[in-house]
Amino acid sequence: MFDILEADIIVFQETKIQRKDLVDDMVLVPGWDCYWSLPKHKKGYSGVVIYTRQSVCAPIRAEEGITGVLCPPTSIVNFSEGPEDQRIGGYPTKAQLEASLVDITTLDSEGRCVILEFPAFVLIGVYSPANRGETRDVFRLSFLDLLDARIRNLADMGKRVFLAGDLNISREELDTANAEAAMRKTGYTREEYISTPARRMFNQLLEGGKVIEARDEGREAPVLWDICRGFHPDRKGMFTCWEQKVNARPGNYGSRIDYVTCSLSMKTWFSDSNIQEGLMVSFERCVISSS
């Protein structure tokens, strides 16, 4: 598969594997390094891994989690308090952490984020929680809030940032086939639909994101560019996820919830970005490429 993709960096989400189940074929891929985040407690759940091609790009720092509270595998000192030359930086401030409604160690315990720093940029590979009910909504919004804080803090440090992965958010009506049905079911107006908390938070990160009324404090300006949408601003049906239980992929009844985004200063780095719907890595998911 790696040869088919012809990529230098590959981000996978929802690996659903435990450390004890990792085998050589997963971690000893010739010519590649890999960096994993695995759930600490739940079995067969979540998980993120980033593969980097050794001949092209080598990270200078690697971390697990968005808050900096976790520790490297061989240390009892968390990432945010380690030696300065080993820290990626941009960690949520004390005030940002205290605003979380979920314990931050719990928030980073589900294997949802790997952060790599390269000489020219920081890459955040993420698998955001889905909307699964009121209890998980609190977890989800706390995760997204601290992810937003980490990205903005890194940007404030002058670091270029990539955010790539499954955000479990469709930006707007154009990004999902069931927008009309969802609005009828909930009774939302279009403005209310765009302003649901997770969607509003994500759109405030993105250049061109739809934001109704005044922007939130601390989110006055966008800092990321949605690369694929940038190259295809009006394209309909550009979905990355389909419901497998109802065989929705053949009819392209899906949503775009997976993204590759970058700092606004990196727009000129790219000549193309697209979904690879013909590459069947997963029946319910689609590869996104940016080059």
XYZ file of C-alpha atoms in Angstrom:
291
model
C 0.000 0.000 0.000
C 2.802 2.437 0.832
C 4.224 2.006 -2.679
C 0.815 2.761 -4.198
C 0.368 5.930 -2.166
C 3.811 7.298 -3.129
C 3.696 9.521 -0.048
C 6.430 10.728 2.287
C 4.203 11.049 5.362
C 1.122 8.912 6.041
C -1.315 9.453 8.907
C -3.693 6.688 9.983
C -6.515 6.978 12.507
C -8.712 4.510 14.383
C -6.095 1.779 14.361
C -8.065 -0.097 17.062
C -5.080 -2.040 18.329
C -3.296 -2.614 21.628
C 0.442 -2.418 22.174
C 0.673 -6.180 22.760
C -0.880 -6.802 19.335
C 1.665 -4.794 17.355
C 3.606 -7.047 14.984
C 6.729 -6.573 12.874
C 4.745 -5.852 9.707
C 3.279 -2.783 11.426
C 6.319 -1.320 13.167
C 9.272 -2.499 11.048
C 8.270 -1.309 7.599
C 11.442 -1.121 5.464
C 12.369 2.492 4.757
C 9.832 3.937 7.202
C 9.686 5.113 10.811
C 6.415 5.051 12.746
C 4.997 6.875 15.756
C 1.996 5.481 17.626
C -0.591 6.691 20.091
C -2.585 3.852 21.612
C -5.467 3.864 24.094
C -4.310 3.404 27.668
C -7.381 1.520 28.925
C -10.000 0.693 26.284
C -9.228 -2.350 24.157
C -9.606 -2.278 20.379
C -10.442 1.416 20.428
C -9.224 4.591 18.754
C -5.490 4.889 17.969
C -3.319 7.050 15.681
C -0.078 6.276 13.859
C 2.123 8.393 11.604
C 4.611 6.816 9.183
C 7.493 8.913 7.804
C 9.764 7.970 4.908
C 13.334 7.752 6.227
C 15.003 8.922 3.013
C 12.999 12.143 2.845
C 11.890 13.389 6.259
C 12.961 12.664 9.811
C 11.165 14.225 12.805
C 13.352 16.008 15.315
C 10.805 15.631 18.135
C 7.800 13.375 18.756
C 5.011 13.536 21.334
C 1.800 11.736 22.187
C -1.345 13.641 23.165
C -2.421 17.262 22.771
C -1.906 18.594 26.304
C 1.701 17.621 27.082
C 0.602 15.791 30.248
C 1.678 12.327 29.027
C 5.224 11.034 29.450
C 7.680 9.640 26.899
C 7.910 5.821 26.997
C 11.138 5.750 29.034
C 10.499 8.736 31.313
C 8.364 9.754 34.286
C 8.557 13.433 33.287
C 5.721 14.617 31.086
C 6.351 16.152 27.681
C 5.517 19.710 28.731
C 8.037 19.647 31.603
C 10.903 17.872 29.876
C 14.186 19.485 28.820
C 13.520 22.591 26.751
C 15.409 21.272 23.721
C 13.159 18.196 23.679
C 9.823 20.032 23.899
C 7.709 20.828 20.847
C 5.993 23.628 22.759
C 2.656 25.347 22.357
C 1.172 23.459 25.300
C -2.173 24.717 26.597
C -1.703 27.303 29.323
C -2.806 26.746 32.903
C -5.946 28.791 32.245
C -6.708 26.797 29.087
C -6.260 23.511 30.936
C -8.397 24.619 33.881
C -11.216 25.514 31.478
C -11.473 21.868 30.416
C -14.515 20.039 31.771
C -12.664 16.729 31.482
C -9.562 15.642 33.379
C -6.678 16.275 30.989
C -4.983 12.933 31.648
C -8.250 11.200 30.785
C -8.558 13.380 27.702
C -5.202 12.183 26.393
C -5.665 8.537 27.436
C -7.623 7.345 24.392
C -4.829 7.327 21.811
C -6.109 10.234 19.746
C -3.080 12.341 18.865
C 0.526 12.119 17.668
C 2.558 15.309 17.205
C 5.794 15.343 15.228
C 8.098 18.287 14.761
C 10.206 18.586 11.626
C 12.696 21.376 10.931
C 10.114 23.270 8.832
C 6.798 22.474 10.523
C 4.826 20.659 13.212
C 2.472 17.854 12.170
C -0.525 16.998 14.357
C -2.139 13.674 13.474
C -5.486 13.384 15.191
C -8.571 11.213 15.615
C -11.211 13.445 17.160
C -14.055 11.986 19.259
C -17.366 11.555 17.452
C -20.742 12.892 18.533
C -22.087 9.963 20.587
C -24.378 11.527 23.161
C -24.389 14.103 25.923
C -21.615 12.555 28.028
C -19.267 12.169 25.089
C -20.162 15.629 23.819
C -18.442 17.106 26.879
C -15.376 14.972 26.185
C -15.457 15.843 22.487
C -15.732 19.589 22.975
C -13.028 19.587 25.648
C -10.731 17.710 23.262
C -11.423 20.109 20.401
C -11.020 23.144 22.643
C -7.552 22.080 23.785
C -6.608 21.024 20.250
C -7.559 24.529 19.087
C -5.475 26.000 21.905
C -2.412 23.887 21.037
C -2.587 24.836 17.356
C -2.976 28.542 18.083
C -0.229 28.485 20.697
C 2.149 26.856 18.204
C 1.192 29.464 15.606
C 1.878 32.217 18.145
C 5.364 30.752 18.596
C 5.927 31.249 14.865
C 5.753 27.531 14.043
C 4.061 26.277 10.888
C 1.414 23.649 11.599
C -0.221 20.786 9.739
C -3.408 19.319 11.213
C -4.337 16.041 9.546
C -6.782 13.294 10.370
C -10.337 12.413 11.222
C -11.945 15.441 12.862
C -15.438 13.878 12.860
C -16.816 17.266 11.765
C -18.361 18.241 8.454
C -17.608 21.938 7.932
C -20.864 22.967 6.273
C -23.768 21.756 4.108
C -21.481 21.176 1.115
C -19.526 18.628 3.143
C -22.302 16.155 3.878
C -25.118 14.493 1.975
C -27.477 14.521 4.952
C -27.392 18.205 5.926
C -31.028 18.791 4.997
C -32.159 15.636 6.785
C -30.161 16.569 9.885
C -31.712 20.030 9.988
C -35.222 18.599 9.633
C -34.563 16.085 12.398
C -33.191 18.636 14.858
C -35.320 21.578 13.762
C -32.184 23.662 13.233
C -32.069 26.593 10.859
C -29.062 26.799 8.534
C -27.456 29.314 10.885
C -27.978 27.012 13.868
C -26.632 24.040 11.921
C -23.422 25.917 11.058
C -23.166 27.147 14.652
C -23.249 23.798 16.470
C -20.327 23.958 18.943
C -17.842 21.578 17.299
C -18.536 22.917 13.798
C -18.268 26.536 14.948
C -14.974 25.840 16.722
C -13.474 24.133 13.665
C -14.653 26.810 11.240
C -13.011 29.483 13.362
C -9.683 27.714 12.851
C -10.058 27.715 9.063
C -9.651 30.476 6.535
C -13.044 30.894 4.858
C -14.821 28.950 7.584
C -18.431 30.006 8.066
C -18.844 31.741 11.417
C -22.188 33.246 12.404
C -22.045 36.463 14.450
C -18.956 37.539 16.420
C -16.008 35.166 16.700
C -15.116 33.686 20.086
C -12.523 35.303 22.316
C -9.094 33.950 21.474
C -10.321 32.828 18.050
C -10.432 36.206 16.362
C -8.469 35.060 13.309
C -8.189 31.827 11.299
C -4.810 30.081 11.319
C -5.274 27.042 9.034
C -6.132 26.388 5.377
C -8.319 23.442 4.338
C -6.057 22.235 1.529
C -8.421 19.903 -0.328
C -11.337 22.359 -0.240
C -8.933 25.106 -1.262
C -8.287 23.332 -4.552
C -11.962 22.372 -5.010
C -13.991 25.198 -3.432
C -17.374 24.326 -4.957
C -17.102 20.594 -5.527
C -20.072 18.586 -4.308
C -19.911 14.984 -3.155
C -16.255 15.237 -2.112
C -16.810 12.868 0.791
C -14.350 10.848 2.860
C -16.675 8.734 5.013
C -19.688 6.531 4.267
C -21.936 4.495 6.570
C -20.913 0.893 6.013
C -24.025 -0.626 7.639
C -26.291 0.763 4.915
C -23.804 0.335 2.043
C -23.743 4.099 1.448
C -20.496 4.310 -0.539
C -21.769 3.134 -3.968
C -24.375 5.912 -3.956
C -21.888 8.413 -2.472
C -24.179 9.257 0.437
C -21.502 10.348 2.850
C -19.687 13.180 4.607
C -16.331 14.902 4.518
C -14.965 14.607 8.043
C -11.280 13.897 7.289
C -8.908 16.744 6.523
C -5.388 17.833 5.720
C -4.939 21.465 6.766
C -1.915 23.716 7.033
C -0.816 27.123 8.251
C -1.833 29.957 5.941
C 1.810 30.719 5.134
C 2.187 27.224 3.608
C -0.464 27.548 0.887
C 2.129 27.963 -1.837
C 3.756 24.666 -0.864
C 0.999 22.709 -2.611
C 0.056 22.117 -6.228
C -2.844 19.710 -5.676
C -4.995 17.965 -3.099
C -7.788 15.464 -3.609
C -9.706 12.531 -2.227
C -8.639 9.142 -3.587
C -12.037 7.474 -3.762
C -10.749 4.749 -6.087
C -8.184 3.525 -3.554
C -10.049 1.052 -1.336
C -7.972 1.082 1.824
C -11.241 0.925 3.780
C -14.794 0.435 2.559
C -16.080 3.240 4.759
C -13.144 5.664 4.472
C -11.223 7.417 1.714
C -7.592 8.479 1.435
C -6.847 12.205 1.125
C -3.642 13.265 -0.601
C -1.897 16.633 -0.698
C 1.209 17.368 -2.719
